[in-house]
Short mmCIF file of C-alpha atoms and ligand atoms in Angstrom, two decimals:
data_model
loop_
_atom_site.label_atom_id
_atom_site.label_comp_id
_atom_site.label_asym_id
_atom_site.label_seq_id
_atom_site.Cartn_x
_atom_site.Cartn_y
_atom_site.Cartn_z
CA VAL A 1 -27.76 -38.24 24.21
CA VAL A 2 -24.47 -36.35 23.82
CA LYS A 3 -22.19 -36.61 26.82
CA THR A 4 -18.59 -36.10 27.88
CA GLU A 5 -17.35 -37.71 31.08
CA ASN A 6 -14.41 -36.03 32.81
CA VAL A 7 -12.84 -35.31 29.44
CA GLU A 8 -9.31 -33.91 29.34
CA LYS A 9 -7.27 -32.70 26.37
CA THR A 10 -3.61 -31.90 26.76
CA TYR A 11 -1.27 -30.77 24.01
CA MET A 12 2.50 -31.04 24.39
CA GLN A 13 4.37 -27.87 23.44
CA GLY A 14 7.88 -29.30 23.43
CA LYS A 15 8.13 -30.42 27.07
CA ILE A 16 5.41 -28.05 28.29
CA PRO A 17 1.86 -29.41 28.55
CA VAL A 18 -1.02 -27.19 27.48
CA HIS A 19 -4.18 -28.22 29.34
CA ALA A 20 -6.86 -27.21 26.81
CA LEU A 21 -9.63 -29.13 28.65
CA ARG A 22 -9.34 -29.94 32.36
CA GLY A 23 -12.05 -32.45 33.13
CA ILE A 24 -15.29 -31.61 31.33
CA ASP A 25 -18.65 -33.12 32.24
CA PHE A 26 -21.01 -31.91 29.58
CA SER A 27 -24.31 -33.37 28.47
CA VAL A 28 -26.95 -32.37 25.96
CA GLU A 29 -30.42 -33.91 25.71
CA GLU A 30 -32.06 -34.87 22.46
CA GLY A 31 -33.63 -31.81 20.84
CA GLU A 32 -31.83 -29.36 23.10
CA TYR A 33 -30.20 -26.17 21.79
CA VAL A 34 -27.11 -25.34 23.83
CA ALA A 35 -24.83 -22.33 23.37
CA ILE A 36 -21.21 -22.39 24.55
CA LEU A 37 -19.57 -19.05 25.34
CA GLY A 38 -16.12 -18.26 26.67
CA PRO A 39 -12.90 -16.34 26.21
CA SER A 40 -10.70 -16.82 23.19
CA GLY A 41 -8.42 -19.81 23.85
CA SER A 42 -10.60 -21.33 26.57
CA GLY A 43 -11.08 -24.72 24.85
CA LYS A 44 -14.40 -24.39 23.01
CA SER A 45 -13.28 -25.61 19.56
CA THR A 46 -11.32 -28.40 21.23
CA LEU A 47 -14.47 -29.58 23.04
CA LEU A 48 -16.64 -29.39 19.92
CA ASN A 49 -14.13 -31.42 17.90
CA LEU A 50 -14.23 -34.16 20.55
CA ILE A 51 -18.02 -34.19 20.54
CA GLY A 52 -18.03 -34.38 16.73
CA ALA A 53 -15.68 -37.40 16.83
CA LEU A 54 -13.05 -35.41 14.93
CA ASP A 55 -10.51 -35.78 17.70
CA VAL A 56 -9.89 -38.04 20.72
CA PRO A 57 -9.60 -36.96 24.36
CA THR A 58 -6.38 -37.44 26.32
CA LYS A 59 -8.54 -38.81 29.16
CA GLY A 60 -12.23 -39.42 29.75
CA LYS A 61 -15.06 -40.56 27.50
CA VAL A 62 -17.32 -39.11 24.83
CA PHE A 63 -20.78 -40.57 24.19
CA ILE A 64 -23.02 -39.81 21.22
CA SER A 65 -26.48 -41.40 20.96
CA GLY A 66 -25.46 -43.35 24.03
CA GLN A 67 -22.44 -44.95 22.33
CA ASP A 68 -18.88 -44.56 23.63
CA ILE A 69 -17.25 -43.28 20.44
CA SER A 70 -13.85 -44.79 21.33
CA GLU A 71 -15.46 -48.24 21.00
CA LEU A 72 -16.87 -47.76 17.51
CA ASN A 73 -15.35 -49.58 14.56
CA SER A 74 -14.70 -47.55 11.42
CA ARG A 75 -18.03 -48.50 9.84
CA LYS A 76 -19.97 -47.39 12.91
CA ARG A 77 -17.91 -44.21 13.05
CA ALA A 78 -18.73 -43.40 9.43
CA GLU A 79 -22.41 -44.06 10.15
CA LEU A 80 -22.18 -41.69 13.11
CA ARG A 81 -20.58 -38.86 11.13
CA ARG A 82 -23.51 -38.97 8.71
CA THR A 83 -25.75 -37.80 11.57
CA ILE A 84 -23.53 -34.87 12.51
CA GLY A 85 -23.47 -31.61 10.61
CA PHE A 86 -20.29 -29.73 11.55
CA VAL A 87 -19.64 -26.06 10.83
CA PHE A 88 -15.93 -25.35 11.34
CA GLN A 89 -14.58 -22.09 12.72
CA PHE A 90 -12.57 -21.73 9.53
CA TYR A 91 -14.97 -23.53 7.21
CA ASN A 92 -12.66 -26.14 5.62
CA LEU A 93 -14.18 -25.64 2.19
CA ILE A 94 -12.63 -27.44 -0.78
CA PRO A 95 -10.69 -24.70 -2.56
CA ARG A 96 -11.01 -25.32 -6.28
CA ILE A 97 -14.62 -26.42 -6.64
CA SER A 98 -17.78 -24.31 -6.62
CA ALA A 99 -19.98 -23.54 -3.62
CA PHE A 100 -22.57 -25.82 -5.21
CA LYS A 101 -20.15 -28.75 -5.49
CA ASN A 102 -18.84 -28.14 -1.97
CA VAL A 103 -22.33 -28.65 -0.57
CA GLU A 104 -23.22 -31.44 -2.99
CA LEU A 105 -20.15 -33.39 -1.96
CA SER A 106 -21.30 -33.62 1.66
CA LEU A 107 -24.56 -35.17 0.45
CA SER A 108 -22.77 -37.99 -1.34
CA VAL A 109 -22.93 -40.00 1.90
CA LYS A 110 -26.72 -39.99 1.68
CA ASN A 111 -28.66 -42.57 -0.29
CA ILE A 112 -30.56 -40.17 -2.56
CA SER A 113 -30.88 -39.66 -6.30
CA ARG A 114 -28.67 -37.19 -8.15
CA SER A 115 -31.64 -34.95 -9.03
CA GLU A 116 -32.89 -35.00 -5.45
CA ARG A 117 -29.39 -34.07 -4.26
CA LYS A 118 -29.19 -31.12 -6.66
CA LYS A 119 -32.62 -29.92 -5.49
CA ILE A 120 -31.51 -29.92 -1.86
CA VAL A 121 -28.25 -28.09 -2.62
CA LYS A 122 -30.07 -25.41 -4.59
CA LYS A 123 -32.62 -24.90 -1.83
CA ILE A 124 -30.15 -24.74 1.03
CA LEU A 125 -27.85 -22.28 -0.75
CA THR A 126 -30.90 -20.11 -1.47
CA ASP A 127 -31.92 -20.34 2.20
CA VAL A 128 -28.58 -18.78 3.20
CA GLY A 129 -28.83 -16.11 0.49
CA LEU A 130 -26.29 -17.53 -1.94
CA GLN A 131 -28.56 -18.23 -4.92
CA ASP A 132 -26.43 -15.89 -7.11
CA ARG A 133 -23.10 -17.29 -5.94
CA MET A 134 -23.55 -21.05 -6.41
CA LYS A 135 -20.97 -21.35 -9.19
CA HIS A 136 -18.30 -19.31 -7.39
CA ALA A 137 -15.33 -21.11 -5.88
CA PRO A 138 -14.36 -20.21 -2.29
CA ASN A 139 -11.67 -17.73 -3.37
CA GLU A 140 -14.30 -15.94 -5.45
CA LEU A 141 -16.52 -15.42 -2.43
CA SER A 142 -16.48 -12.91 0.40
CA GLY A 143 -15.66 -14.06 3.94
CA GLY A 144 -19.26 -14.17 5.05
CA GLN A 145 -20.29 -15.95 1.84
CA GLN A 146 -17.72 -18.67 2.52
CA GLN A 147 -19.07 -18.95 6.04
CA ARG A 148 -22.54 -19.46 4.63
CA VAL A 149 -21.35 -22.22 2.28
CA ALA A 150 -19.93 -24.00 5.34
CA ILE A 151 -23.29 -23.64 7.08
CA ALA A 152 -25.21 -24.82 4.00
CA ARG A 153 -22.94 -27.85 3.75
CA ALA A 154 -23.81 -28.88 7.32
CA LEU A 155 -27.53 -28.11 6.99
CA ALA A 156 -27.86 -29.98 3.67
CA LEU A 157 -27.31 -33.28 5.52
CA ASP A 158 -30.40 -32.55 7.63
CA PRO A 159 -28.37 -33.92 10.51
CA THR A 160 -29.59 -35.13 13.90
CA TYR A 161 -26.86 -33.11 15.58
CA LEU A 162 -25.75 -29.71 14.35
CA LEU A 163 -22.37 -28.67 15.77
CA MET A 164 -21.46 -25.08 14.92
CA ASP A 165 -18.21 -23.31 15.75
CA GLU A 166 -18.87 -19.55 15.70
CA PRO A 167 -21.17 -19.66 12.64
CA THR A 168 -21.81 -15.90 12.33
CA GLY A 169 -18.44 -14.27 13.07
CA ASN A 170 -18.09 -12.90 9.55
CA VAL A 171 -21.56 -11.71 8.67
CA ASP A 172 -23.63 -8.59 9.26
CA THR A 173 -26.60 -8.39 11.58
CA LYS A 174 -29.25 -9.01 8.95
CA THR A 175 -27.48 -12.07 7.50
CA ARG A 176 -26.90 -13.33 11.03
CA ASP A 177 -30.63 -13.06 11.81
CA MET A 178 -31.44 -15.01 8.64
CA ILE A 179 -29.08 -17.79 9.69
CA MET A 180 -30.44 -17.87 13.24
CA LYS A 181 -33.96 -18.18 11.88
CA LEU A 182 -32.94 -21.31 9.93
CA ILE A 183 -31.27 -22.81 12.98
CA ASN A 184 -34.21 -22.06 15.22
CA GLN A 185 -36.52 -23.75 12.72
CA LEU A 186 -34.34 -26.85 12.69
CA ASN A 187 -34.52 -26.98 16.45
CA LYS A 188 -38.13 -25.96 17.15
CA GLU A 189 -39.86 -27.54 14.15
CA LYS A 190 -37.69 -30.60 13.52
CA GLY A 191 -36.35 -31.28 17.00
CA ARG A 192 -32.69 -31.30 15.95
CA THR A 193 -30.02 -31.11 18.65
CA ILE A 194 -27.89 -27.98 18.34
CA ILE A 195 -24.56 -27.24 20.02
CA MET A 196 -23.25 -23.85 19.06
CA ILE A 197 -20.10 -22.01 20.05
CA THR A 198 -20.56 -18.29 19.77
CA HIS A 199 -19.12 -15.02 21.02
CA ASP A 200 -22.39 -13.26 20.25
CA GLN A 201 -24.47 -12.90 23.42
CA PHE A 202 -27.46 -11.95 21.30
CA ILE A 203 -27.48 -15.26 19.47
CA ALA A 204 -26.85 -17.16 22.69
CA LYS A 205 -30.23 -15.89 23.97
CA ASP A 206 -31.99 -18.04 21.34
CA SER A 207 -30.67 -21.20 22.97
CA ASP A 208 -32.31 -23.35 25.67
CA ARG A 209 -29.21 -23.19 27.82
CA ILE A 210 -25.86 -21.42 27.93
CA GLU A 211 -22.66 -23.00 29.19
CA TYR A 212 -19.44 -21.11 29.84
CA LEU A 213 -16.00 -22.54 29.10
CA VAL A 214 -13.21 -20.70 30.86
CA ASP A 215 -9.61 -21.87 30.92
CA GLY A 216 -10.56 -25.47 30.16
CA LYS A 217 -13.38 -25.75 32.71
CA LEU A 218 -17.14 -25.66 32.23
CA TYR A 219 -19.53 -23.46 34.24
CA HIS A 220 -23.27 -23.13 34.12
CA LYS A 221 -23.27 -19.57 35.44
CA PRO A 222 -20.86 -16.95 34.02
CA PRO A 223 -17.79 -17.06 36.30
CA LYS A 224 -17.38 -13.68 37.99
CA GLU A 225 -13.99 -12.59 36.72
CA ARG A 226 -14.21 -13.11 33.04
CA ILE A 227 -16.57 -13.80 30.15
CA VAL B 1 -4.80 11.68 2.63
CA VAL B 2 -6.41 8.38 1.55
CA LYS B 3 -8.78 8.72 -1.36
CA THR B 4 -10.58 6.71 -3.99
CA GLU B 5 -12.01 8.45 -7.06
CA ASN B 6 -14.92 6.77 -8.80
CA VAL B 7 -13.34 3.39 -8.20
CA GLU B 8 -14.88 0.32 -9.82
CA LYS B 9 -14.00 -3.34 -9.42
CA THR B 10 -15.52 -5.94 -11.69
CA TYR B 11 -14.79 -9.66 -11.64
CA MET B 12 -15.60 -11.88 -14.61
CA GLN B 13 -17.42 -15.07 -13.69
CA GLY B 14 -17.10 -16.81 -17.04
CA LYS B 15 -19.01 -14.36 -19.28
CA ILE B 16 -20.94 -12.80 -16.39
CA PRO B 17 -19.52 -9.66 -14.78
CA VAL B 18 -19.72 -9.30 -10.99
CA HIS B 19 -19.71 -5.60 -10.07
CA ALA B 20 -18.13 -5.71 -6.61
CA LEU B 21 -17.57 -1.93 -6.49
CA ARG B 22 -19.71 0.43 -8.56
CA GLY B 23 -18.01 3.83 -8.45
CA ILE B 24 -16.72 4.58 -4.98
CA ASP B 25 -15.68 8.06 -3.84
CA PHE B 26 -14.16 7.55 -0.43
CA SER B 27 -11.75 9.76 1.45
CA VAL B 28 -10.14 9.64 4.88
CA GLU B 29 -8.26 12.51 6.49
CA GLU B 30 -5.00 12.10 8.32
CA GLY B 31 -5.62 10.88 11.87
CA GLU B 32 -9.23 9.94 11.19
CA TYR B 33 -10.79 6.70 12.43
CA VAL B 34 -13.39 5.46 9.96
CA ALA B 35 -15.54 2.34 10.32
CA ILE B 36 -17.03 0.60 7.28
CA LEU B 37 -20.16 -1.48 7.79
CA GLY B 38 -22.31 -3.35 5.33
CA PRO B 39 -23.90 -6.65 4.36
CA SER B 40 -21.86 -9.74 3.66
CA GLY B 41 -20.72 -9.61 0.03
CA SER B 42 -21.21 -5.86 -0.38
CA GLY B 43 -17.59 -5.10 -1.40
CA LYS B 44 -15.87 -4.08 1.84
CA SER B 45 -12.81 -6.36 1.63
CA THR B 46 -12.48 -5.50 -2.05
CA LEU B 47 -12.36 -1.78 -1.20
CA LEU B 48 -9.86 -2.24 1.63
CA ASN B 49 -7.55 -4.28 -0.60
CA LEU B 50 -7.54 -1.46 -3.17
CA ILE B 51 -6.77 1.13 -0.50
CA GLY B 52 -3.96 -1.08 0.85
CA ALA B 53 -2.43 -1.29 -2.66
CA LEU B 54 -2.93 -5.07 -2.61
CA ASP B 55 -5.12 -4.97 -5.69
CA VAL B 56 -5.85 -2.63 -8.61
CA PRO B 57 -9.22 -1.13 -9.55
CA THR B 58 -10.91 -1.94 -12.87
CA LYS B 59 -11.58 1.80 -13.21
CA GLY B 60 -10.87 4.92 -11.21
CA LYS B 61 -7.95 6.01 -9.03
CA VAL B 62 -6.61 5.33 -5.55
CA PHE B 63 -4.51 7.91 -3.73
CA ILE B 64 -2.48 7.34 -0.57
CA SER B 65 -0.56 10.22 1.05
CA GLY B 66 -1.61 12.21 -2.00
CA GLN B 67 0.09 9.82 -4.46
CA ASP B 68 -1.76 8.00 -7.22
CA ILE B 69 -0.69 4.45 -6.42
CA SER B 70 -0.93 3.31 -10.05
CA GLU B 71 1.92 5.70 -10.86
CA LEU B 72 4.37 4.38 -8.25
CA ASN B 73 7.39 2.37 -9.29
CA SER B 74 8.11 -0.82 -7.38
CA ARG B 75 10.53 0.89 -4.98
CA LYS B 76 7.96 3.56 -4.10
CA ARG B 77 5.31 0.89 -3.72
CA ALA B 78 7.49 -1.05 -1.29
CA GLU B 79 8.13 2.16 0.65
CA LEU B 80 4.39 2.75 0.81
CA ARG B 81 3.56 -0.73 2.10
CA ARG B 82 5.91 -0.14 5.03
CA THR B 83 3.52 2.57 6.22
CA ILE B 84 0.44 0.38 6.05
CA GLY B 85 -0.46 -2.19 8.71
CA PHE B 86 -2.99 -4.61 7.19
CA VAL B 87 -5.10 -7.05 9.19
CA PHE B 88 -6.65 -9.57 6.79
CA GLN B 89 -10.11 -11.05 7.24
CA PHE B 90 -8.48 -14.49 7.25
CA TYR B 91 -5.16 -13.44 8.77
CA ASN B 92 -2.71 -14.86 6.17
CA LEU B 93 -0.32 -16.08 8.85
CA ILE B 94 2.71 -18.12 7.80
CA PRO B 95 1.74 -21.68 8.74
CA ARG B 96 4.85 -23.40 10.00
CA ILE B 97 6.55 -20.70 12.04
CA SER B 98 5.71 -19.44 15.52
CA ALA B 99 3.48 -16.50 16.41
CA PHE B 100 6.67 -14.70 17.48
CA LYS B 101 8.37 -15.25 14.11
CA ASN B 102 5.21 -14.31 12.23
CA VAL B 103 5.23 -10.90 13.88
CA GLU B 104 9.02 -10.53 13.76
CA LEU B 105 9.03 -11.13 10.02
CA SER B 106 6.85 -8.11 9.32
CA LEU B 107 9.39 -5.97 11.19
CA SER B 108 12.24 -7.03 8.92
CA VAL B 109 11.33 -4.11 6.60
CA LYS B 110 12.21 -1.68 9.39
CA ASN B 111 15.73 -0.42 9.98
CA ILE B 112 16.06 -1.52 13.60
CA SER B 113 18.43 -3.77 15.54
CA ARG B 114 17.64 -7.43 16.14
CA SER B 115 17.32 -6.91 19.89
CA GLU B 116 15.04 -3.91 19.41
CA ARG B 117 12.91 -5.97 17.06
CA LYS B 118 12.55 -8.80 19.55
CA LYS B 119 11.59 -6.30 22.26
CA ILE B 120 8.79 -4.88 20.10
CA VAL B 121 7.45 -8.33 19.18
CA LYS B 122 7.37 -9.43 22.81
CA LYS B 123 5.58 -6.25 23.87
CA ILE B 124 2.97 -6.29 21.14
CA LEU B 125 2.11 -9.98 21.64
CA THR B 126 1.73 -9.27 25.36
CA ASP B 127 -0.52 -6.30 24.57
CA VAL B 128 -2.92 -8.64 22.73
CA GLY B 129 -2.78 -11.23 25.53
CA LEU B 130 -0.58 -13.80 23.81
CA GLN B 131 2.45 -13.73 26.13
CA ASP B 132 1.99 -17.47 26.84
CA ARG B 133 1.48 -18.44 23.21
CA MET B 134 4.44 -16.80 21.45
CA LYS B 135 6.12 -20.08 20.51
CA HIS B 136 2.95 -21.70 19.16
CA ALA B 137 2.53 -22.04 15.42
CA PRO B 138 -0.81 -20.95 13.90
CA ASN B 139 -2.24 -24.49 13.88
CA GLU B 140 -1.46 -24.71 17.60
CA LEU B 141 -3.54 -21.63 18.34
CA SER B 142 -7.26 -21.05 18.73
CA GLY B 143 -9.14 -19.00 16.13
CA GLY B 144 -9.17 -15.85 18.20
CA GLN B 145 -5.49 -16.29 19.08
CA GLN B 146 -4.61 -16.47 15.37
CA GLN B 147 -6.66 -13.32 14.82
CA ARG B 148 -4.63 -11.59 17.51
CA VAL B 149 -1.33 -12.63 15.93
CA ALA B 150 -2.57 -11.01 12.71
CA ILE B 151 -3.39 -7.84 14.63
CA ALA B 152 -0.04 -7.87 16.47
CA ARG B 153 1.76 -8.24 13.15
CA ALA B 154 0.09 -5.10 11.79
CA LEU B 155 0.53 -3.09 15.01
CA ALA B 156 4.22 -4.03 15.38
CA LEU B 157 5.04 -1.89 12.34
CA ASP B 158 3.64 1.16 14.16
CA PRO B 159 2.13 2.07 10.81
CA THR B 160 0.79 5.44 9.67
CA TYR B 161 -2.29 3.71 8.31
CA LEU B 162 -3.94 0.77 10.00
CA LEU B 163 -6.31 -1.12 7.70
CA MET B 164 -8.32 -3.79 9.50
CA ASP B 165 -10.73 -6.27 7.93
CA GLU B 166 -13.12 -7.46 10.67
CA PRO B 167 -10.43 -7.68 13.40
CA THR B 168 -12.64 -9.04 16.20
CA GLY B 169 -14.92 -11.57 14.50
CA ASN B 170 -13.44 -14.50 16.39
CA VAL B 171 -12.96 -13.21 19.90
CA ASP B 172 -15.09 -12.77 23.02
CA THR B 173 -16.31 -9.45 24.34
CA LYS B 174 -13.51 -8.95 26.86
CA THR B 175 -10.75 -9.71 24.34
CA ARG B 176 -12.51 -7.46 21.84
CA ASP B 177 -12.53 -4.59 24.34
CA MET B 178 -8.80 -5.08 24.96
CA ILE B 179 -8.12 -4.86 21.22
CA MET B 180 -10.32 -1.80 20.79
CA LYS B 181 -8.46 -0.07 23.62
CA LEU B 182 -5.16 -0.59 21.77
CA ILE B 183 -6.61 0.75 18.55
CA ASN B 184 -8.15 3.76 20.24
CA GLN B 185 -4.80 4.56 21.80
CA LEU B 186 -3.08 4.40 18.42
CA ASN B 187 -5.62 6.82 17.04
CA LYS B 188 -6.12 9.23 19.94
CA GLU B 189 -2.59 9.30 21.36
CA LYS B 190 -0.49 8.76 18.24
CA GLY B 191 -2.75 10.21 15.56
CA ARG B 192 -2.68 7.13 13.36
CA THR B 193 -5.24 6.83 10.57
CA ILE B 194 -7.56 3.85 11.03
CA ILE B 195 -9.87 2.26 8.47
CA MET B 196 -11.75 -0.66 9.94
CA ILE B 197 -14.30 -2.99 8.41
CA THR B 198 -16.55 -4.45 11.07
CA HIS B 199 -19.93 -6.09 11.52
CA ASP B 200 -19.95 -5.07 15.18
CA GLN B 201 -22.04 -1.92 15.65
CA PHE B 202 -20.63 -1.56 19.15
CA ILE B 203 -17.08 -1.22 17.88
CA ALA B 204 -18.17 1.09 15.09
CA LYS B 205 -19.30 3.61 17.74
CA ASP B 206 -15.64 4.17 18.71
CA SER B 207 -14.91 5.60 15.27
CA ASP B 208 -15.04 9.23 14.14
CA ARG B 209 -17.27 8.34 11.21
CA ILE B 210 -19.20 5.36 9.86
CA GLU B 211 -19.63 4.61 6.17
CA TYR B 212 -22.00 2.00 4.77
CA LEU B 213 -21.15 -0.16 1.78
CA VAL B 214 -24.18 -1.79 0.24
CA ASP B 215 -24.11 -3.70 -3.06
CA GLY B 216 -20.96 -1.97 -4.24
CA LYS B 217 -22.03 1.59 -3.36
CA LEU B 218 -21.04 3.82 -0.46
CA TYR B 219 -23.49 5.70 1.77
CA HIS B 220 -22.93 8.02 4.68
CA LYS B 221 -26.27 7.25 6.28
CA PRO B 222 -27.51 3.66 6.65
CA PRO B 223 -29.66 2.98 3.58
CA LYS B 224 -33.25 2.27 4.62
CA GLU B 225 -33.75 -1.25 3.38
CA ARG B 226 -30.74 -3.10 4.65
CA ILE B 227 -27.90 -2.86 7.10
N1 ATP C 1 -2.00 -28.22 18.67
C1 ATP C 1 -1.94 -27.44 19.78
N2 ATP C 1 -0.80 -27.39 20.50
C2 ATP C 1 -0.73 -26.61 21.61
N3 ATP C 1 -1.74 -25.87 22.10
C3 ATP C 1 -2.90 -25.90 21.43
C4 ATP C 1 -3.07 -26.66 20.22
N4 ATP C 1 -4.34 -26.46 19.76
C5 ATP C 1 -4.93 -25.62 20.62
N5 ATP C 1 -4.06 -25.26 21.62
C6 ATP C 1 -4.36 -24.39 22.75
O1 ATP C 1 -5.50 -24.90 23.41
C7 ATP C 1 -6.32 -23.83 23.89
C8 ATP C 1 -7.76 -24.06 23.46
O2 ATP C 1 -7.88 -23.90 22.06
P1 ATP C 1 -9.33 -23.79 21.37
O3 ATP C 1 -9.11 -23.70 19.90
O4 ATP C 1 -10.20 -24.90 21.84
O5 ATP C 1 -9.88 -22.42 21.96
P2 ATP C 1 -11.27 -21.67 21.68
O6 ATP C 1 -12.01 -21.58 22.96
O7 ATP C 1 -11.97 -22.29 20.52
O8 ATP C 1 -10.79 -20.20 21.30
P3 ATP C 1 -11.38 -19.12 20.24
O9 ATP C 1 -12.59 -18.51 20.85
O10 ATP C 1 -10.25 -18.13 20.11
O11 ATP C 1 -11.66 -19.83 18.95
C9 ATP C 1 -5.72 -22.54 23.35
O12 ATP C 1 -5.12 -21.83 24.42
C10 ATP C 1 -4.71 -22.97 22.32
O13 ATP C 1 -3.56 -22.15 22.30
N1 ATP C 2 -12.58 -13.45 -7.58
C1 ATP C 2 -13.91 -13.14 -7.57
N2 ATP C 2 -14.68 -13.52 -8.62
C2 ATP C 2 -15.99 -13.24 -8.63
N3 ATP C 2 -16.64 -12.58 -7.66
C3 ATP C 2 -15.93 -12.19 -6.58
C4 ATP C 2 -14.53 -12.45 -6.48
N4 ATP C 2 -14.09 -11.96 -5.29
C5 ATP C 2 -15.17 -11.41 -4.68
N5 ATP C 2 -16.27 -11.55 -5.46
C6 ATP C 2 -17.62 -11.06 -5.17
O1 ATP C 2 -17.50 -9.65 -4.91
C7 ATP C 2 -18.42 -9.27 -3.88
C8 ATP C 2 -17.68 -8.45 -2.81
O2 ATP C 2 -16.78 -9.27 -2.11
P1 ATP C 2 -16.10 -8.75 -0.77
O3 ATP C 2 -15.16 -9.83 -0.30
O4 ATP C 2 -15.51 -7.40 -0.98
O5 ATP C 2 -17.34 -8.61 0.23
P2 ATP C 2 -17.40 -8.17 1.77
O6 ATP C 2 -18.22 -6.94 1.84
O7 ATP C 2 -16.01 -8.12 2.33
O8 ATP C 2 -18.20 -9.35 2.47
P3 ATP C 2 -18.07 -10.06 3.92
O9 ATP C 2 -18.70 -9.12 4.88
O10 ATP C 2 -18.85 -11.32 3.73
O11 ATP C 2 -16.62 -10.32 4.16
C9 ATP C 2 -19.03 -10.55 -3.31
O12 ATP C 2 -20.38 -10.64 -3.72
C10 ATP C 2 -18.20 -11.67 -3.90
O13 ATP C 2 -18.96 -12.81 -4.23
MG1 MG C 3 -12.36 -21.69 18.57
MG1 MG C 4 -14.95 -9.27 3.68
#
């Protein structure tokens, strides 16, 4: 249901190529919860951005819901993005508006009433423990609070696919467990497909399957030398 | 040698006060390595910014090297900041210049030759594993690579005090261990004073002492209800 076929991503640093992804065959079934681990700089964010249709591969193909995303017109692409909740490694919150508005904005693509939208935003921010911080703008929030707004924004969409790039790097153990509980519910109770990059081996245990990205290549078992 | 006396920090959210710090008495001896743990939003970054003279308390006093920092003139303040290496929770790298230049810039406050400076930058970026990424700008680096540039920038100063706000949130276990080794060396071999905020209990074990910040108050033992 989500698949990459021999995907490569190369950046040019002046004349020097940087091979961020070196031929990735990766597939995730509907309703699966996959964790991606790997060293810093190994290509994880690059891969997730390709899967989320936020970037295009240098070579190879990316399929979501069976569709080759390079063949989608802009309307189909927009339709697709409505089914993907993306949590960025550095959040990408809108700086000068409140946490509440940041989450509400992502819901504007959904066909729901204004009062229904506000209900969902309030609930989801409460679910991540931010009920007393809804009016704060990002620069009036702690690091882990900003991270939780980014998570709330993705969850509010109730997306088919939840793509998360290191969603708990800035929170304490208890807050992390609260977030993992939400994600597990989405997966076990609602059958949502989850692809999560994490450095936390503890969180990775919650998943159905762990994949390892090392130096632009994917492994199902942890490669001996480094993880 | 570093001390806060009944320090308070209150933000105004419209008419509503947010008590980020509620009377903190915190002191660190020369050469000590202290870890600060606590829930997301508890006031840790706020406290570290006060200690690093990057912010002023609403009430109370902050002392560094025995000096009340509110009584320093701007020249003395600048002198002080040269002795403090600060690693920000979100790095604060300069966007359009290379990793190398980002680190080199922080050394411009030191009275050393250009060639000496370049030697130090090269060494420190190699120490954090970024020898092949020195020419990349921040947006051409992975999250954990950016975090390491921020660390390199603080370490390059060879500062008396190293203040670190969650320095390993975006890196894998092996990279984390490499960073911790560097920090331990600074403390054990060179006697530098280290104050580190972290959510990682494993890292905290390396320290001489752990303090817990919960809801704006400091505890020496983990408070029962939440950590
Ligand atoms: N625009 C770019 N130009 C050149 N190299 C790049 C660019 N963007 C990323 N890279 C390189 O591609 C590699 C993969 O980056 P990516 O962000 O996918 O790593 P990652 O696995 O997410 O790392 P981390 O765990 O630190 O977040 C890195 O080595 C990085 O330096
Ligand atoms: N400018 C501001 N206006 C209002 N409230 C603020 C402001 N800056 C911070 N706060 C609040 O102060 C509290 C402490 O923030 P701080 O950044 O110190 O937390 P923290 O312990 O570092 O959290 P984290 O572990 O998530 O990084 C938070 O609840 C935050 O919402
Ligand atoms: Mg990344
Ligand atoms: Mg913080």
